[in-house]
Coordinates of C-alpha atoms in Angstrom, one line a residue:
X25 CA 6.4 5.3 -2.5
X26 CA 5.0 4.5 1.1
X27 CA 5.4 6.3 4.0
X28 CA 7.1 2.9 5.7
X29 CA 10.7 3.2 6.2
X30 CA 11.6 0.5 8.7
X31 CA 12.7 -1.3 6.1
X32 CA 16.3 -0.3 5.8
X33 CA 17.8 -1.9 2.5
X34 CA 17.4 -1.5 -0.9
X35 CA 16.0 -4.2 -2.9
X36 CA 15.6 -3.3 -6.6
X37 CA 18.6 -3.2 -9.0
X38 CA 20.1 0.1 -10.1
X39 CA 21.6 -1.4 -13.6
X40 CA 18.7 -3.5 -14.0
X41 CA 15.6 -1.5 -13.7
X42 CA 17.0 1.8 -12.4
X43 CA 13.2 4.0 -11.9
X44 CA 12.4 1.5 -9.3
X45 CA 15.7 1.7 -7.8
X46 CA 15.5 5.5 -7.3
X47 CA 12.1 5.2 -5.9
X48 CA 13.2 3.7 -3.5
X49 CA 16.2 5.7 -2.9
X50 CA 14.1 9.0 -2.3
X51 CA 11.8 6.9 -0.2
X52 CA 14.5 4.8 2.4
X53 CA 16.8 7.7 2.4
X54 CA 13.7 10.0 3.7
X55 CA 14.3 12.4 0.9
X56 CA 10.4 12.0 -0.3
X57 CA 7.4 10.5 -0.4
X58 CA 4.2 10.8 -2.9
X59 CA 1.7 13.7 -2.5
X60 CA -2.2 12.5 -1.1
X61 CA -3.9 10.3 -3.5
X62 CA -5.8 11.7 -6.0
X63 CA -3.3 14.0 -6.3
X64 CA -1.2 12.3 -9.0
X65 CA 2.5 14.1 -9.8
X66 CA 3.0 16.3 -6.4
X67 CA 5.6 14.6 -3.7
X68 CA 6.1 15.8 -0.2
X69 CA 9.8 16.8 -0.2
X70 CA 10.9 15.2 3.6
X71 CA 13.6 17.6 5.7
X72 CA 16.7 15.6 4.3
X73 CA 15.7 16.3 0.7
X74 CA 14.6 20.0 1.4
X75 CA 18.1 20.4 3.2
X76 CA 19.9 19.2 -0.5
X77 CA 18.1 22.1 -2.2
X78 CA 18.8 24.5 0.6
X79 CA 22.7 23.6 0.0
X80 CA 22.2 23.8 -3.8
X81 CA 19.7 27.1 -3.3
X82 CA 22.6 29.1 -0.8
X83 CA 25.6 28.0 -2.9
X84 CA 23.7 29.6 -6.2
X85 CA 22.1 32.1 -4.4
X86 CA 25.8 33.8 -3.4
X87 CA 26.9 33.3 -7.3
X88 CA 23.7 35.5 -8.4
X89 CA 24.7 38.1 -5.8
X90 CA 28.4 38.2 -6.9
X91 CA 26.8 39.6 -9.9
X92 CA 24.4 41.7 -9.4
X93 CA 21.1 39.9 -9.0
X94 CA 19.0 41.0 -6.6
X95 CA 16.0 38.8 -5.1
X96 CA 12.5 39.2 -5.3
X97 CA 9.0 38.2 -5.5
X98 CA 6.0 37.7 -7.6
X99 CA 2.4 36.6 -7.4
X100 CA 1.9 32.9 -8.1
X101 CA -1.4 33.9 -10.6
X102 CA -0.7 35.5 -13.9
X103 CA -4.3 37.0 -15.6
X104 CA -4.7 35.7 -18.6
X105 CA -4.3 38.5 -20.7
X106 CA -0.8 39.1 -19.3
X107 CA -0.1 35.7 -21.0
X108 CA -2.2 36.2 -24.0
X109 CA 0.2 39.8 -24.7
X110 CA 3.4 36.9 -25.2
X111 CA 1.3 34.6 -27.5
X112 CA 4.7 32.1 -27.6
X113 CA 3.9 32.1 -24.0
X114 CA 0.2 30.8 -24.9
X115 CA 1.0 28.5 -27.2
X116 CA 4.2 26.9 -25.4
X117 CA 2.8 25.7 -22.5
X118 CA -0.7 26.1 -22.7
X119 CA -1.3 22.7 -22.5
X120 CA 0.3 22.0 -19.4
X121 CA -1.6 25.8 -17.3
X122 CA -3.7 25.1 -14.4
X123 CA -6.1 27.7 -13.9
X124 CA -7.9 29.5 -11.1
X125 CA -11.6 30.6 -12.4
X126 CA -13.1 31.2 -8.7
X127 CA -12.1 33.1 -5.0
X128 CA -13.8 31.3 -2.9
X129 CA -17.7 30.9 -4.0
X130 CA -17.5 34.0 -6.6
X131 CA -16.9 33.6 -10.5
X132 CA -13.5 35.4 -11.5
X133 CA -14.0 38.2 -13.9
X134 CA -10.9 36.7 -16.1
X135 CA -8.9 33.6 -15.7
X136 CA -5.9 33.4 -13.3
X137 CA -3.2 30.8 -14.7
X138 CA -1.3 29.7 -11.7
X139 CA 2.7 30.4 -13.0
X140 CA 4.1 27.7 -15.3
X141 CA 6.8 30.5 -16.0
X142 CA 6.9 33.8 -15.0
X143 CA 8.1 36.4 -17.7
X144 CA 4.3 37.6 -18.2
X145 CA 3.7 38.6 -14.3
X146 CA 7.7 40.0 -14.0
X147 CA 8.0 41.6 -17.6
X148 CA 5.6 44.1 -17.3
X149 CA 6.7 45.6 -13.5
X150 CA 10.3 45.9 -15.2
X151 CA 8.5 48.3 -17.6
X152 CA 7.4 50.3 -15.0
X153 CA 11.1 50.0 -13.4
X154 CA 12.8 51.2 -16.0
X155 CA 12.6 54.6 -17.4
X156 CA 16.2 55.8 -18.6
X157 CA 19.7 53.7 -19.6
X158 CA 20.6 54.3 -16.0
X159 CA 18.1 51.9 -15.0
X160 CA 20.1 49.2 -16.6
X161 CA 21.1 46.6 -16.0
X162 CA 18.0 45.3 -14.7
X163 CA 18.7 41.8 -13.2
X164 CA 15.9 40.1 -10.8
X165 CA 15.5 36.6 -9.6
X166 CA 12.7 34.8 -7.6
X167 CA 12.9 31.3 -5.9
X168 CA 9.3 30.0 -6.2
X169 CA 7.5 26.7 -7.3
X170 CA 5.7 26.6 -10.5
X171 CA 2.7 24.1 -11.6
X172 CA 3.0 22.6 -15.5
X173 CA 0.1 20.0 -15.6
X174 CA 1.9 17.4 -17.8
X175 CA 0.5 14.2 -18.4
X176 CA 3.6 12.2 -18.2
X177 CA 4.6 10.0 -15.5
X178 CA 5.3 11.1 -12.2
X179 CA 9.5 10.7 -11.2
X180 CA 10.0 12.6 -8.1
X181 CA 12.3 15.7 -8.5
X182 CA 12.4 14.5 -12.5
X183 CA 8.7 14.6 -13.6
X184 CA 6.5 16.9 -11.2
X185 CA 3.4 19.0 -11.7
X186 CA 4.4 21.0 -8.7
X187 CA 8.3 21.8 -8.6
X188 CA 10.9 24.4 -7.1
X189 CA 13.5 26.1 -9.2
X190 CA 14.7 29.8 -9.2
X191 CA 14.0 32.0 -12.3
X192 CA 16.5 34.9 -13.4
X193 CA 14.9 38.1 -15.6
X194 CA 16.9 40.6 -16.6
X195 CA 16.7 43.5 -19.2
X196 CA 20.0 45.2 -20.9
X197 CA 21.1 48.3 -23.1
X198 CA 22.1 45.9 -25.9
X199 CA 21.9 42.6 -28.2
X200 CA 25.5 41.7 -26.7
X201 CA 24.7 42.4 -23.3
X202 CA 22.0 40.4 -22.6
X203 CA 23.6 37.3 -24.6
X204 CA 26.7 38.1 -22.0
X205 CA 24.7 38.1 -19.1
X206 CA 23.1 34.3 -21.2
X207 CA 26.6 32.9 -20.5
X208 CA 27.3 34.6 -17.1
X209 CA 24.4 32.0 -16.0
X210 CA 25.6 29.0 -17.9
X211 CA 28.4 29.3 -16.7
X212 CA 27.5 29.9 -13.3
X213 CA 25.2 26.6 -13.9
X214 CA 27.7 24.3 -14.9
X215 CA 29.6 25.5 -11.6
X216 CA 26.8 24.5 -9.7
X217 CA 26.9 21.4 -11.2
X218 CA 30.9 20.1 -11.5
X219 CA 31.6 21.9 -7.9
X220 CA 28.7 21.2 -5.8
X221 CA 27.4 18.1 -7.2
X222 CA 30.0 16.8 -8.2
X223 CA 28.5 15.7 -11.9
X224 CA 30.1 16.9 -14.6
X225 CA 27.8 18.4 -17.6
X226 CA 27.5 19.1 -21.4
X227 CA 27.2 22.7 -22.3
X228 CA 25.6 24.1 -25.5
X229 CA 22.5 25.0 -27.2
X230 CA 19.0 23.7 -28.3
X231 CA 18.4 23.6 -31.6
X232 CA 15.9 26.3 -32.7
X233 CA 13.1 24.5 -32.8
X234 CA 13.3 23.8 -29.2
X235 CA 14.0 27.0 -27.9
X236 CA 12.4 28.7 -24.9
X237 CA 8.5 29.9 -26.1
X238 CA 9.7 33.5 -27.4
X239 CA 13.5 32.9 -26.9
X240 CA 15.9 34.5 -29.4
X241 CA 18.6 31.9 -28.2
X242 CA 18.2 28.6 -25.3
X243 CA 21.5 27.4 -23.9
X244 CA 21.7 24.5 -22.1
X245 CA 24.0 22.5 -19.5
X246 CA 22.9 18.4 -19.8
X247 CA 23.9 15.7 -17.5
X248 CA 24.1 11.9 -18.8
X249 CA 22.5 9.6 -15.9
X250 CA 24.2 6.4 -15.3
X251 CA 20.9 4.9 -17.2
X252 CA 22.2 6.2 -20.1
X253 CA 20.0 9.1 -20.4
X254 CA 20.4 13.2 -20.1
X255 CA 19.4 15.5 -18.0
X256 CA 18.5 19.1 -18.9
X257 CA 20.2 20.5 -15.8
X258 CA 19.7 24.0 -16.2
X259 CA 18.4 26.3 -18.9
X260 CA 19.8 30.0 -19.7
X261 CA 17.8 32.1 -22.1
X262 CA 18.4 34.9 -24.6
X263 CA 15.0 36.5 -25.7
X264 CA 16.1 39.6 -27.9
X265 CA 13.6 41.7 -27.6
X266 CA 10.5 40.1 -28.5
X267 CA 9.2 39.7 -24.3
X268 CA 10.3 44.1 -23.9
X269 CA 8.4 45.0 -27.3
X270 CA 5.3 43.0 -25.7
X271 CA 5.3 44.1 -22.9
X272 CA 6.9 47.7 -23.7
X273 CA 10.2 47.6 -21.5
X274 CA 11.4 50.6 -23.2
X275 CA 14.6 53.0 -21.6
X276 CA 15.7 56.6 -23.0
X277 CA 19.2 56.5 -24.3
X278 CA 21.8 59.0 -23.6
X279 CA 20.4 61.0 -26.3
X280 CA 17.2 60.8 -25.1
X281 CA 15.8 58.4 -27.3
X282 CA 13.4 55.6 -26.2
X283 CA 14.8 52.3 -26.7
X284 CA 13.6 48.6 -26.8
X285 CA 15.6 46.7 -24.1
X286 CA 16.6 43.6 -24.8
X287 CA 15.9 41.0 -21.9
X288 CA 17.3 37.5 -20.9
X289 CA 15.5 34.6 -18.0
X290 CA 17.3 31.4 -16.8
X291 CA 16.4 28.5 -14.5
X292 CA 17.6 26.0 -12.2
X293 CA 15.0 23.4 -10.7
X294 CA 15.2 20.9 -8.2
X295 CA 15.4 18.3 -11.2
X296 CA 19.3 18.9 -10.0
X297 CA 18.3 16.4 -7.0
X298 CA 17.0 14.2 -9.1
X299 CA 20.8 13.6 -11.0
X300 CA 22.2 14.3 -7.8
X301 CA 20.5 11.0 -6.4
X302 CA 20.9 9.2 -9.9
X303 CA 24.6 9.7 -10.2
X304 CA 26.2 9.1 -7.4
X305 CA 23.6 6.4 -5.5
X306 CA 24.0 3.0 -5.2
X307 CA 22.7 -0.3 -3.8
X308 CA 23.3 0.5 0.0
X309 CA 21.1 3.6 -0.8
X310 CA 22.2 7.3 -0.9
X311 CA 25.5 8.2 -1.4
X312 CA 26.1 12.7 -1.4
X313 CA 28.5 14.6 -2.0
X314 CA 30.2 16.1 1.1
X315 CA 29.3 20.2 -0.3
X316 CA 25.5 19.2 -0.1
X317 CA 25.2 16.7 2.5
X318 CA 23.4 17.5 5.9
X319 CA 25.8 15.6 7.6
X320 CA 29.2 15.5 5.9
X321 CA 30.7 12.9 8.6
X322 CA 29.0 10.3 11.7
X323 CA 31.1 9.6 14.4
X324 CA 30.4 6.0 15.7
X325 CA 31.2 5.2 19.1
X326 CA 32.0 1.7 19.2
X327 CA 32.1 -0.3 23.1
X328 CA 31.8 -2.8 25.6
X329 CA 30.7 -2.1 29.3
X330 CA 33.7 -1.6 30.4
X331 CA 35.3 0.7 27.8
X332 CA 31.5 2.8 26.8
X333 CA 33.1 6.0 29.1
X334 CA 36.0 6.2 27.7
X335 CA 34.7 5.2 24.2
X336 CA 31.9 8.2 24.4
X337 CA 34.3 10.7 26.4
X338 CA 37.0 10.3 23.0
X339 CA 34.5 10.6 20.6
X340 CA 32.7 13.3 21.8
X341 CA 35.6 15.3 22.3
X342 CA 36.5 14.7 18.3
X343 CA 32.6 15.7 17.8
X344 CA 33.6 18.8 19.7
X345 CA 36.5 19.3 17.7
X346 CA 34.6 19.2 14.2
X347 CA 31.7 21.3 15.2
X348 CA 34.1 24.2 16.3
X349 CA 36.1 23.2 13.0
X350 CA 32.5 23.9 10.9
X351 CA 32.2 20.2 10.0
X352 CA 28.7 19.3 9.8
X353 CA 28.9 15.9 12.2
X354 CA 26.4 13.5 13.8
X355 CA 27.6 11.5 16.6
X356 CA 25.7 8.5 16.9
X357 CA 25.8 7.4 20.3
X358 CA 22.4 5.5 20.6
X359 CA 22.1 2.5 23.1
X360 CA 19.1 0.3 21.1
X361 CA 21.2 -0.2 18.1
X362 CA 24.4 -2.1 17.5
X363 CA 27.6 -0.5 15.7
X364 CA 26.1 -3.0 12.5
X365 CA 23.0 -1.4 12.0
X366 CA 24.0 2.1 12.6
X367 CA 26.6 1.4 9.6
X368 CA 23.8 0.7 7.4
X369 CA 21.5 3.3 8.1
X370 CA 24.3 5.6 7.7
X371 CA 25.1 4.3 4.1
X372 CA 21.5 4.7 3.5
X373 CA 21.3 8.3 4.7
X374 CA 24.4 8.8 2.3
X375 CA 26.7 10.3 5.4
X376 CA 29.8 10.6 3.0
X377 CA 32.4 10.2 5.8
X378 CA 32.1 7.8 8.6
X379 CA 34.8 7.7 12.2
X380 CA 34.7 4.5 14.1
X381 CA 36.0 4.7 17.5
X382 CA 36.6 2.1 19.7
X383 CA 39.2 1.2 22.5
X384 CA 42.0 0.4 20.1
X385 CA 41.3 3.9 18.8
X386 CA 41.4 5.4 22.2
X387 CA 44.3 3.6 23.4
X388 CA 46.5 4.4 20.7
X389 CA 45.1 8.8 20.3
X390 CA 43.9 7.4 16.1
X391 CA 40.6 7.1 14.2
X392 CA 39.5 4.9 12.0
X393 CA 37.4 6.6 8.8
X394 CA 35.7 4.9 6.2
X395 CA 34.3 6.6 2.9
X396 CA 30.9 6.3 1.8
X397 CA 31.4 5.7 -2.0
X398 CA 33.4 3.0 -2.3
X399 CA 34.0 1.8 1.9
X400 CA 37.7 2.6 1.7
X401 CA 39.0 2.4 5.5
X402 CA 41.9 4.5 6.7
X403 CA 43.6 5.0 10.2
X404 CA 44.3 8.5 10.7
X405 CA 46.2 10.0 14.0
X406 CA 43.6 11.8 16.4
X407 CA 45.6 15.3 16.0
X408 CA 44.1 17.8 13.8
X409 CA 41.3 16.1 13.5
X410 CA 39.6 18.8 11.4
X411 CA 42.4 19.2 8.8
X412 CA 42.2 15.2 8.2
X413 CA 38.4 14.8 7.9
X414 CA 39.0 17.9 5.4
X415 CA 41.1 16.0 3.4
X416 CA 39.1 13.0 3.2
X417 CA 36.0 15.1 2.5
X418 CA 37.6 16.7 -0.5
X419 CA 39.1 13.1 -1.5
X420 CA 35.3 11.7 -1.5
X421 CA 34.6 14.8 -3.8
X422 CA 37.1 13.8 -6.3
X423 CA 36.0 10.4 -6.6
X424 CA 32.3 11.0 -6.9
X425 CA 33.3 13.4 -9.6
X426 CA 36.2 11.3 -11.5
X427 CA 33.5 8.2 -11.1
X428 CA 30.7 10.4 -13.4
X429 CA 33.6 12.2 -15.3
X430 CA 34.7 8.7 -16.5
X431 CA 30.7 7.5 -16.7
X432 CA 30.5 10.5 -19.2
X433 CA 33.5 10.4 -21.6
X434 CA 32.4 7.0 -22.3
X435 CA 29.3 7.4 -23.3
X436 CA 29.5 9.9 -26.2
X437 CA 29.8 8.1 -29.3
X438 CA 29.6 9.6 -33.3
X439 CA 27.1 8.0 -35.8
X440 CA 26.9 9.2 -39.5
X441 CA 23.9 7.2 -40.9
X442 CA 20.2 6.4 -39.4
X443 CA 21.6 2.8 -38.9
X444 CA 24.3 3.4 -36.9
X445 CA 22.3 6.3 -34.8
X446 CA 19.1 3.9 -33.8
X447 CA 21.3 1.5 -33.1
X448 CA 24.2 3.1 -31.2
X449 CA 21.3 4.4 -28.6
X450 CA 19.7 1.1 -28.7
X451 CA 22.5 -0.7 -27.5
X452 CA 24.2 1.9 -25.1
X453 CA 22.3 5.0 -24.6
X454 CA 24.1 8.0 -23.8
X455 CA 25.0 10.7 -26.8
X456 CA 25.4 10.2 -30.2
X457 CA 27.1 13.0 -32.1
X458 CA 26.1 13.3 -35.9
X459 CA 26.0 16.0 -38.3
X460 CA 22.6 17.5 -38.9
X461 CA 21.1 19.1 -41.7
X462 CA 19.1 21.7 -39.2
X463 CA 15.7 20.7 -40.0
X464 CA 13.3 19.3 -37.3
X465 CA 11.6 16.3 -39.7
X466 CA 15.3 14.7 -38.7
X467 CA 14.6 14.7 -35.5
X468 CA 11.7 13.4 -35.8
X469 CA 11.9 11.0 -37.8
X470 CA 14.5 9.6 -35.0
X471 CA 12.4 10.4 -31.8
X472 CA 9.3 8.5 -33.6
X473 CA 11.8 5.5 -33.9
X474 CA 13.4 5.1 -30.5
X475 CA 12.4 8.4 -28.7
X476 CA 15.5 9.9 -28.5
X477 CA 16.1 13.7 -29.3
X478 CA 18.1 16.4 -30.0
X479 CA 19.3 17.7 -26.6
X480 CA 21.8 19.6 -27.4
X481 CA 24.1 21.3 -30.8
X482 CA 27.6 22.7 -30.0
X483 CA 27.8 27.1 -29.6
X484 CA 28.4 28.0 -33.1
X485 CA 32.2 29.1 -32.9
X486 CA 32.8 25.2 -31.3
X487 CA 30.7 23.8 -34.1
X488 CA 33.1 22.7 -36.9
X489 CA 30.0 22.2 -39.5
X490 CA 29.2 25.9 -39.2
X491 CA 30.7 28.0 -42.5
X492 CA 31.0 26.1 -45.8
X493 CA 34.8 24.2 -44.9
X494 CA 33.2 20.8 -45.3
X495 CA 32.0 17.7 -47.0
X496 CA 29.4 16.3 -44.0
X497 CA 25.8 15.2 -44.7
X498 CA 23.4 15.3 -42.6
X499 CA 23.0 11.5 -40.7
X500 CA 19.6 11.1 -41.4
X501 CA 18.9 12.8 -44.2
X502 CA 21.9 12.8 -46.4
X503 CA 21.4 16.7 -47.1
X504 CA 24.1 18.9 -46.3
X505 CA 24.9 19.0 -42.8
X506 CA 24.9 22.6 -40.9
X507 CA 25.5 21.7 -37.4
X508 CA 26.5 19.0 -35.2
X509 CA 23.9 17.5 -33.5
X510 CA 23.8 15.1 -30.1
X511 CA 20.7 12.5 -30.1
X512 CA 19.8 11.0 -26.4
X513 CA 16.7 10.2 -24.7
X514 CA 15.8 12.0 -22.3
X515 CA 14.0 12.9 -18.6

């Protein structure tokens, strides 16, 4: 990923080898570009791609608000002995820390982990917050990058070392109340997801050996790229109360008792851009969804000599018209490039709406608008201009959506035996669905075979294999099967 974007059109294949494709997606569209060299897994997120996770950051932002999140902020370094008091903490993502052991030319006295995660550094200042059961509900969120140092291949937005997400803490009275406040952010998650970018998700669990280091409960929303793999969109977690009895979050009851709270965290990163761009992209280049897009419509002015007055005079009075509306418009009325090129670079950049206007339009008071998805043309009369480029907005909206809604129902299949699971996500990706006996060696016997994983099982009370009212065995093992499982490989 270069920093020359002259070049406007995409070469590489999005069916045929789809990581090149999307590189060069984030790099034409101006989205991103690779971090200095020698610095191997860091990008330089552009204005156009910080803009996506400012729509996605404000529109989740007012949902934690709504209920009673407040924002805040906490050092980047976490001492190492604040880690070392959640030892799942240690042993989770210890491999992937990047530490800090001096201040300028001075030794540190004790090791500073810059955040992979930040329940160590927030944990203990919510034990000195809370005191008594009227503290509670406790609910906290930061939007900060964190560093994991993983080895694995760099995928901008996918696969960073450095990457921006929020991260939710909260602490409750009860078991019950902190698993309610677990769904409250699913849910709020998968919102994020089917109304804002338009992609439509899985919800459920991890299994429990791939819960969150020290989590009680992980719940997940996962998105199926049109590569055939899933996404872990989002992550909500319900940690009982093994983070409060480490770190001694603690709250008198209303009989004056001292209680141990029990505590919840959930995150969103910008690995939502990534699917985003996936999804909904093609082989013109970026293609958004009106709710995120910087631009939601270009108004191209179209003339000869003659007719450029009137041509620019009508169109930037419909400019005028969308602005005051609240429409986020471009008019592009540059004289070095034709009405040709401007098309394409506005297909590139992903501009979900676009008006042409030329003297037919003028003469006869219409517009002519063509969608970014799929280049469907319309003539539309010139009144209420705003109300009509609504409509088409929220049309463009139901198509992305229908488009990975359709993608996604297709592409979750059921497999009963080892056979017909390697080879259902040999030949077609996506999710496979099989009853599972609960133990990890099943997984991995699976993931050693083709890499593919358990990314998600059902919630227990939509998981017909939880009780004893049936006859399943477990699709790799043959053992009685405790839970459905769905195998997929994975970003």
């Amino acid at each position: 990923m270069t920093d020359d974007d002259q070049e406007l059109g995409i070469t590489e294949s999005k069916s045929h080898d789809t990581g090149e494709w999307y590189a060069e997606v984030v790099r034409k569209a101006g989205i991103a570009n690779y971090g200095p060299e020698g610095m191997s897994g860091f990008i330089v997120t552009r204005p156009r791609g910080y803009a996506l996770w400012e729509a996605v950051q404000s529109a989740l932002d007012a949902k934690f608000k709504a209920t009673g999140v407040q924002n805040a902020y906490f050092p980047m370094f976490i001492p190492e002995s604040y880690l070392e008091r959640e030892k799942d903490i240690v042993e989770g993502f210890d491999p992937e820390v990047a530490w800090v052991t001096k201040g300028g030319h001075e030794e540190l006295e004790e090791r500073l982990a810059v955040r992979p995660t930040s329940e160590s550094i927030i944990a203990p200042y919510m034990s000195k917050w809370i005191r008594s059961h009227r503290d509670l509900p406790l609910r906290v969120n930061q939007w900060c990058s964190v560093v994991r140092w993983e080895a694995t291949e760099t995928k901008p937005f996918f696969r960073t070392k450095e990457f921006l997400w929020q991260e939710g803490h909260t602490a409750h009275e009860t078991d019950e109340e902190a698993w309610e406040e677990t769904m409250t952010r699913l849910d709020q998650y998968e919102s994020i997801y089917e109304d804002v970018l338009a992609i439509p998700v899985l919800r459920g669990q991890k299994p429990d050996h791939d819960t969150f280091p020290g989590a009680k409960v992980t719940t997940t929303v996962e998105a199926l790229m049109p590569d055939g793999k899933s996404v872990q969109g989002g992550t909500s977690h319900h940690l009982g109360q093994s983070f409060a009895e480490a770190f001694e979050i603690t709250f008198s009851d209303t009989d004056e008792k001292e209680r141990t709270a029990y505590t919840t965290s959930w995150g969103l990163s910008w690995r939502c851009l990534g699917a985003l761009i996936m999804t909904h992209s093609d082989e013109q280049g970026l293609v958004l969804p009106p709710t995120v897009a910087p631009e939601q419509v270009v108004v191209v002015p179209i003339w000869q000599s003659d007719t450029k007055a009137d041509v620019l005079e009508y169109a930037e009075g419909v400019t005028a018209d969308l602005e005051e509306a609240g429409v986020r418009v471009e008019l592009d009325d540059r004289d070095e490039h034709n009405p040709g090129f401007k098309f394409n670079e506005h297909e590139l950049h992903g501009i979900p709406l676009r008006i042409e206007i030329g003297p037919n339009e003028v003469d006869d008071d219409e517009l002519t608008l063509v969608h970014r998805p799929d280049g469907e043309s319309t003539v539309a009369d010139r009144t209420d201009v705003a109300e009509t480029v609504r409509s088409h907005l929220d049309e463009i909206y139901a198509k992305l959506y229908t488009a990975a809604e359709e993608n996604l129902d297709g592409e979750v299949r059921e497999a009963d035996d080892r056979a017909e699971i390697l080879g259902t996500i040999g030949r077609h990706g996506g999710y496979v669905e099989t009853p599972w006996c609960g133990e990890q060696a099943c997984e991995a016997e699976i993931k050693e075979q083709i890499a593919a994983e358990i990314v998600m099982v059902p919630f227990e009370d939509d998981d017909e294999l939880v009780g004893d009212d049936h006859d399943e065995t477990c699709g790799v093992c043959g053992e009685e099967a405790v839970r459905t499982a769905y195998f997929a490989k994975s970003y």
